[in-house]
Amino acid sequence: MIYVRLFLEFFQTGLFAVGGGLATLPFLYSISDRTGWFTHSQLADMLAISESTPGPIGINTATYAGFITSGISGAITATVGLITPSIIVILIIYAFLQAFRGNFYVESVFYGLRPASTAMITAAGLIVARITFLNPNPDSVINFKTAILAIVLLIFTNAINRTKNLHPVVWIIFSAIVGIIFEF
């Protein structure tokens, strides 16, 4: 029964998350709230790992969420659930586009989907920013260590021209050192 629900939850996510992987985040937060399969904190970890691994963020996150929920078979179920609507929709759109190629209304619908995708990605970004920068500690509203780290990295990556051509290994080492410093 868990596999059917896992498939349906991610099928629904895949059906309505128009705009790419980050557009799935509001749906994943909703799944977290409704099912309790994973926490918002675990979801932030999933996003970080999904962004750092090869492949689409949405599929990586679904795979990870399915794995946390029900192991390897859960990972497969969630991934298949997420991609199935896309495959179905693509096949339907292909059939209609062949029949209505160049139709003003069809092109208008596609044009109208752009702002919806932008809004969903913005909502996901704001949720991630809230989790990252707002401190769960009641003594302090802002997580100052995270805010200072973001400012340091912003200055380092944008204000200093020499850093723009650094080798990726240097960035990894620098990020690790900064992360260790700010952890303590």
PDB file of C-alpha atoms in Angstrom:
ATOM      1  CA  MET A   1       0.000   0.000   0.000  1.00  0.00           C
ATOM      2  CA  ILE A   2       2.909   2.366   0.716  1.00  0.00           C
ATOM      3  CA  TYR A   3       4.117   1.923  -2.872  1.00  0.00           C
ATOM      4  CA  VAL A   4       0.747   2.849  -4.342  1.00  0.00           C
ATOM      5  CA  ARG A   5       0.572   5.976  -2.208  1.00  0.00           C
ATOM      6  CA  LEU A   6       4.213   6.831  -2.955  1.00  0.00           C
ATOM      7  CA  PHE A   7       3.552   6.436  -6.685  1.00  0.00           C
ATOM      8  CA  LEU A   8       0.381   8.550  -6.532  1.00  0.00           C
ATOM      9  CA  GLU A   9       1.997  11.339  -4.476  1.00  0.00           C
ATOM     10  CA  PHE A  10       4.882  11.639  -6.910  1.00  0.00           C
ATOM     11  CA  PHE A  11       2.601  11.174  -9.920  1.00  0.00           C
ATOM     12  CA  GLN A  12       0.618  14.188  -8.711  1.00  0.00           C
ATOM     13  CA  THR A  13       3.853  16.110  -8.175  1.00  0.00           C
ATOM     14  CA  GLY A  14       5.063  15.254 -11.660  1.00  0.00           C
ATOM     15  CA  LEU A  15       1.715  16.212 -13.143  1.00  0.00           C
ATOM     16  CA  PHE A  16       1.467  19.675 -11.586  1.00  0.00           C
ATOM     17  CA  ALA A  17       5.103  20.743 -11.070  1.00  0.00           C
ATOM     18  CA  VAL A  18       5.552  22.603 -14.342  1.00  0.00           C
ATOM     19  CA  GLY A  19       8.942  24.240 -14.816  1.00  0.00           C
ATOM     20  CA  GLY A  20      11.602  21.777 -13.776  1.00  0.00           C
ATOM     21  CA  GLY A  21      13.061  20.244 -10.667  1.00  0.00           C
ATOM     22  CA  LEU A  22      12.850  23.224  -8.336  1.00  0.00           C
ATOM     23  CA  ALA A  23       9.138  23.511  -9.092  1.00  0.00           C
ATOM     24  CA  THR A  24       8.665  20.172  -7.315  1.00  0.00           C
ATOM     25  CA  LEU A  25       9.767  21.588  -3.954  1.00  0.00           C
ATOM     26  CA  PRO A  26       6.406  23.059  -2.844  1.00  0.00           C
ATOM     27  CA  PHE A  27       4.825  19.680  -3.585  1.00  0.00           C
ATOM     28  CA  LEU A  28       7.549  17.865  -1.643  1.00  0.00           C
ATOM     29  CA  TYR A  29       6.983  20.127   1.365  1.00  0.00           C
ATOM     30  CA  SER A  30       3.282  19.306   1.116  1.00  0.00           C
ATOM     31  CA  ILE A  31       4.041  15.571   0.946  1.00  0.00           C
ATOM     32  CA  SER A  32       6.261  15.971   4.004  1.00  0.00           C
ATOM     33  CA  ASP A  33       3.486  17.722   5.941  1.00  0.00           C
ATOM     34  CA  ARG A  34       0.752  15.272   4.928  1.00  0.00           C
ATOM     35  CA  THR A  35       2.590  11.982   5.207  1.00  0.00           C
ATOM     36  CA  GLY A  36       5.441  12.501   7.675  1.00  0.00           C
ATOM     37  CA  TRP A  37       7.710  10.384   5.465  1.00  0.00           C
ATOM     38  CA  PHE A  38      10.498  12.969   5.817  1.00  0.00           C
ATOM     39  CA  THR A  39      11.023  16.285   7.587  1.00  0.00           C
ATOM     40  CA  HIS A  40      11.595  19.727   6.106  1.00  0.00           C
ATOM     41  CA  SER A  41      15.168  19.493   7.326  1.00  0.00           C
ATOM     42  CA  GLN A  42      15.651  16.183   5.509  1.00  0.00           C
ATOM     43  CA  LEU A  43      14.124  17.767   2.423  1.00  0.00           C
ATOM     44  CA  ALA A  44      16.705  20.566   2.532  1.00  0.00           C
ATOM     45  CA  ASP A  45      19.403  17.883   2.711  1.00  0.00           C
ATOM     46  CA  MET A  46      17.782  16.064  -0.216  1.00  0.00           C
ATOM     47  CA  LEU A  47      17.860  19.257  -2.256  1.00  0.00           C
ATOM     48  CA  ALA A  48      21.529  19.867  -1.461  1.00  0.00           C
ATOM     49  CA  ILE A  49      22.484  16.329  -2.429  1.00  0.00           C
ATOM     50  CA  SER A  50      20.268  16.398  -5.522  1.00  0.00           C
ATOM     51  CA  GLU A  51      21.921  19.594  -6.729  1.00  0.00           C
ATOM     52  CA  SER A  52      25.394  18.172  -6.219  1.00  0.00           C
ATOM     53  CA  THR A  53      24.787  14.877  -8.000  1.00  0.00           C
ATOM     54  CA  PRO A  54      24.488  14.423 -11.765  1.00  0.00           C
ATOM     55  CA  GLY A  55      21.020  14.446 -13.226  1.00  0.00           C
ATOM     56  CA  PRO A  56      17.831  16.472 -12.941  1.00  0.00           C
ATOM     57  CA  ILE A  57      17.152  17.909  -9.484  1.00  0.00           C
ATOM     58  CA  GLY A  58      13.497  16.872  -9.402  1.00  0.00           C
ATOM     59  CA  ILE A  59      14.211  13.258 -10.283  1.00  0.00           C
ATOM     60  CA  ASN A  60      17.160  13.063  -7.892  1.00  0.00           C
ATOM     61  CA  THR A  61      15.027  14.489  -5.083  1.00  0.00           C
ATOM     62  CA  ALA A  62      12.157  12.093  -5.816  1.00  0.00           C
ATOM     63  CA  THR A  63      14.568   9.175  -5.853  1.00  0.00           C
ATOM     64  CA  TYR A  64      16.072  10.255  -2.538  1.00  0.00           C
ATOM     65  CA  ALA A  65      12.652  10.862  -0.944  1.00  0.00           C
ATOM     66  CA  GLY A  66      11.457   7.450  -2.114  1.00  0.00           C
ATOM     67  CA  PHE A  67      14.605   5.833  -0.740  1.00  0.00           C
ATOM     68  CA  ILE A  68      14.119   7.473   2.670  1.00  0.00           C
ATOM     69  CA  THR A  69      10.495   6.373   2.668  1.00  0.00           C
ATOM     70  CA  SER A  70      10.847   2.767   1.546  1.00  0.00           C
ATOM     71  CA  GLY A  71      14.350   1.832   0.416  1.00  0.00           C
ATOM     72  CA  ILE A  72      15.399   1.009  -3.132  1.00  0.00           C
ATOM     73  CA  SER A  73      11.934  -0.079  -4.231  1.00  0.00           C
ATOM     74  CA  GLY A  74      10.553   3.188  -2.846  1.00  0.00           C
ATOM     75  CA  ALA A  75      13.181   5.127  -4.792  1.00  0.00           C
ATOM     76  CA  ILE A  76      12.182   3.386  -8.009  1.00  0.00           C
ATOM     77  CA  THR A  77       8.478   3.853  -7.295  1.00  0.00           C
ATOM     78  CA  ALA A  78       8.812   7.589  -6.550  1.00  0.00           C
ATOM     79  CA  THR A  79      10.974   8.169  -9.613  1.00  0.00           C
ATOM     80  CA  VAL A  80       8.610   6.315 -11.932  1.00  0.00           C
ATOM     81  CA  GLY A  81       5.679   8.160 -10.360  1.00  0.00           C
ATOM     82  CA  LEU A  82       7.358  11.514 -10.990  1.00  0.00           C
ATOM     83  CA  ILE A  83       8.259  10.893 -14.639  1.00  0.00           C
ATOM     84  CA  THR A  84       5.091   9.059 -15.736  1.00  0.00           C
ATOM     85  CA  PRO A  85       2.936  12.213 -16.073  1.00  0.00           C
ATOM     86  CA  SER A  86       5.631  13.871 -18.173  1.00  0.00           C
ATOM     87  CA  ILE A  87       5.741  10.938 -20.552  1.00  0.00           C
ATOM     88  CA  ILE A  88       1.943  10.859 -20.835  1.00  0.00           C
ATOM     89  CA  VAL A  89       1.684  14.632 -21.282  1.00  0.00           C
ATOM     90  CA  ILE A  90       4.459  14.685 -23.896  1.00  0.00           C
ATOM     91  CA  LEU A  91       2.714  11.975 -25.908  1.00  0.00           C
ATOM     92  CA  ILE A  92      -0.613  13.848 -25.734  1.00  0.00           C
ATOM     93  CA  ILE A  93       0.990  17.189 -26.600  1.00  0.00           C
ATOM     94  CA  TYR A  94       2.822  15.636 -29.508  1.00  0.00           C
ATOM     95  CA  ALA A  95      -0.435  14.275 -30.904  1.00  0.00           C
ATOM     96  CA  PHE A  96      -2.186  17.659 -30.510  1.00  0.00           C
ATOM     97  CA  LEU A  97       0.719  19.691 -31.832  1.00  0.00           C
ATOM     98  CA  GLN A  98       0.773  17.613 -34.970  1.00  0.00           C
ATOM     99  CA  ALA A  99      -2.904  18.429 -35.468  1.00  0.00           C
ATOM    100  CA  PHE A 100      -2.757  22.108 -34.373  1.00  0.00           C
ATOM    101  CA  ARG A 101       0.746  23.212 -35.348  1.00  0.00           C
ATOM    102  CA  GLY A 102       0.852  27.013 -35.582  1.00  0.00           C
ATOM    103  CA  ASN A 103      -2.496  27.553 -33.830  1.00  0.00           C
ATOM    104  CA  PHE A 104      -2.618  30.890 -31.960  1.00  0.00           C
ATOM    105  CA  TYR A 105      -4.385  29.433 -28.907  1.00  0.00           C
ATOM    106  CA  VAL A 106      -1.979  26.548 -28.471  1.00  0.00           C
ATOM    107  CA  GLU A 107       0.992  28.912 -28.614  1.00  0.00           C
ATOM    108  CA  SER A 108      -0.734  31.261 -26.133  1.00  0.00           C
ATOM    109  CA  VAL A 109      -1.178  28.448 -23.613  1.00  0.00           C
ATOM    110  CA  PHE A 110       2.533  27.643 -23.748  1.00  0.00           C
ATOM    111  CA  TYR A 111       3.368  31.300 -23.354  1.00  0.00           C
ATOM    112  CA  GLY A 112       1.092  31.479 -20.293  1.00  0.00           C
ATOM    113  CA  LEU A 113       2.862  28.572 -18.573  1.00  0.00           C
ATOM    114  CA  ARG A 114       6.092  30.575 -18.254  1.00  0.00           C
ATOM    115  CA  PRO A 115       4.903  32.889 -15.422  1.00  0.00           C
ATOM    116  CA  ALA A 116       3.396  29.915 -13.568  1.00  0.00           C
ATOM    117  CA  SER A 117       6.752  28.111 -13.676  1.00  0.00           C
ATOM    118  CA  THR A 118       8.550  31.237 -12.487  1.00  0.00           C
ATOM    119  CA  ALA A 119       6.152  31.632  -9.569  1.00  0.00           C
ATOM    120  CA  MET A 120       6.584  28.016  -8.455  1.00  0.00           C
ATOM    121  CA  ILE A 121      10.382  28.232  -8.594  1.00  0.00           C
ATOM    122  CA  THR A 122      10.310  31.532  -6.669  1.00  0.00           C
ATOM    123  CA  ALA A 123       8.105  29.960  -3.991  1.00  0.00           C
ATOM    124  CA  ALA A 124      10.528  27.045  -3.656  1.00  0.00           C
ATOM    125  CA  GLY A 125      13.503  29.434  -3.409  1.00  0.00           C
ATOM    126  CA  LEU A 126      11.815  31.445  -0.675  1.00  0.00           C
ATOM    127  CA  ILE A 127      11.093  28.281   1.311  1.00  0.00           C
ATOM    128  CA  VAL A 128      14.722  27.161   1.036  1.00  0.00           C
ATOM    129  CA  ALA A 129      15.929  30.668   2.009  1.00  0.00           C
ATOM    130  CA  ARG A 130      13.616  30.684   5.034  1.00  0.00           C
ATOM    131  CA  ILE A 131      14.916  27.307   6.206  1.00  0.00           C
ATOM    132  CA  THR A 132      18.508  28.383   5.605  1.00  0.00           C
ATOM    133  CA  PHE A 133      18.524  31.891   7.049  1.00  0.00           C
ATOM    134  CA  LEU A 134      15.907  31.795   9.787  1.00  0.00           C
ATOM    135  CA  ASN A 135      17.143  30.252  12.974  1.00  0.00           C
ATOM    136  CA  PRO A 136      14.936  27.730  14.777  1.00  0.00           C
ATOM    137  CA  ASN A 137      16.508  29.023  18.016  1.00  0.00           C
ATOM    138  CA  PRO A 138      13.916  31.270  19.759  1.00  0.00           C
ATOM    139  CA  ASP A 139      16.671  33.558  21.124  1.00  0.00           C
ATOM    140  CA  SER A 140      17.629  34.767  17.652  1.00  0.00           C
ATOM    141  CA  VAL A 141      15.427  35.229  14.606  1.00  0.00           C
ATOM    142  CA  ILE A 142      18.231  35.178  12.024  1.00  0.00           C
ATOM    143  CA  ASN A 143      20.875  32.494  11.672  1.00  0.00           C
ATOM    144  CA  PHE A 144      23.816  34.907  11.668  1.00  0.00           C
ATOM    145  CA  LYS A 145      26.431  32.287  10.814  1.00  0.00           C
ATOM    146  CA  THR A 146      24.576  31.401   7.639  1.00  0.00           C
ATOM    147  CA  ALA A 147      23.988  35.056   6.725  1.00  0.00           C
ATOM    148  CA  ILE A 148      27.670  35.922   7.237  1.00  0.00           C
ATOM    149  CA  LEU A 149      28.721  32.870   5.223  1.00  0.00           C
ATOM    150  CA  ALA A 150      26.420  33.896   2.363  1.00  0.00           C
ATOM    151  CA  ILE A 151      27.838  37.432   2.384  1.00  0.00           C
ATOM    152  CA  VAL A 152      31.453  36.174   2.443  1.00  0.00           C
ATOM    153  CA  LEU A 153      30.807  33.802  -0.469  1.00  0.00           C
ATOM    154  CA  LEU A 154      28.929  36.490  -2.410  1.00  0.00           C
ATOM    155  CA  ILE A 155      31.817  38.932  -2.007  1.00  0.00           C
ATOM    156  CA  PHE A 156      34.408  36.277  -2.785  1.00  0.00           C
ATOM    157  CA  THR A 157      32.663  35.070  -5.937  1.00  0.00           C
ATOM    158  CA  ASN A 158      31.510  38.402  -7.357  1.00  0.00           C
ATOM    159  CA  ALA A 159      33.660  41.238  -6.059  1.00  0.00           C
ATOM    160  CA  ILE A 160      37.094  39.735  -6.582  1.00  0.00           C
ATOM    161  CA  ASN A 161      37.776  39.282 -10.302  1.00  0.00           C
ATOM    162  CA  ARG A 162      40.693  36.907  -9.828  1.00  0.00           C
ATOM    163  CA  THR A 163      38.466  34.243  -8.273  1.00  0.00           C
ATOM    164  CA  LYS A 164      36.299  33.845 -11.354  1.00  0.00           C
ATOM    165  CA  ASN A 165      38.924  31.731 -13.127  1.00  0.00           C
ATOM    166  CA  LEU A 166      39.874  29.462 -10.246  1.00  0.00           C
ATOM    167  CA  HIS A 167      39.975  25.723 -10.775  1.00  0.00           C
ATOM    168  CA  PRO A 168      36.906  23.854  -9.389  1.00  0.00           C
ATOM    169  CA  VAL A 169      39.115  21.908  -6.946  1.00  0.00           C
ATOM    170  CA  VAL A 170      40.171  25.217  -5.381  1.00  0.00           C
ATOM    171  CA  TRP A 171      36.494  26.120  -4.951  1.00  0.00           C
ATOM    172  CA  ILE A 172      35.784  22.782  -3.286  1.00  0.00           C
ATOM    173  CA  ILE A 173      38.691  23.183  -0.876  1.00  0.00           C
ATOM    174  CA  PHE A 174      37.745  26.810  -0.155  1.00  0.00           C
ATOM    175  CA  SER A 175      34.108  25.843   0.456  1.00  0.00           C
ATOM    176  CA  ALA A 176      35.149  23.029   2.786  1.00  0.00           C
ATOM    177  CA  ILE A 177      37.408  25.349   4.810  1.00  0.00           C
ATOM    178  CA  VAL A 178      34.739  28.040   5.060  1.00  0.00           C
ATOM    179  CA  GLY A 179      32.139  25.435   6.034  1.00  0.00           C
ATOM    180  CA  ILE A 180      34.379  24.041   8.766  1.00  0.00           C
ATOM    181  CA  ILE A 181      35.119  27.530  10.093  1.00  0.00           C
ATOM    182  CA  PHE A 182      31.448  28.478  10.214  1.00  0.00           C
ATOM    183  CA  GLU A 183      30.421  25.144  11.743  1.00  0.00           C
ATOM    184  CA  PHE A 184      32.286  25.946  14.955  1.00  0.00           C
TER     185      PHE A 184
END
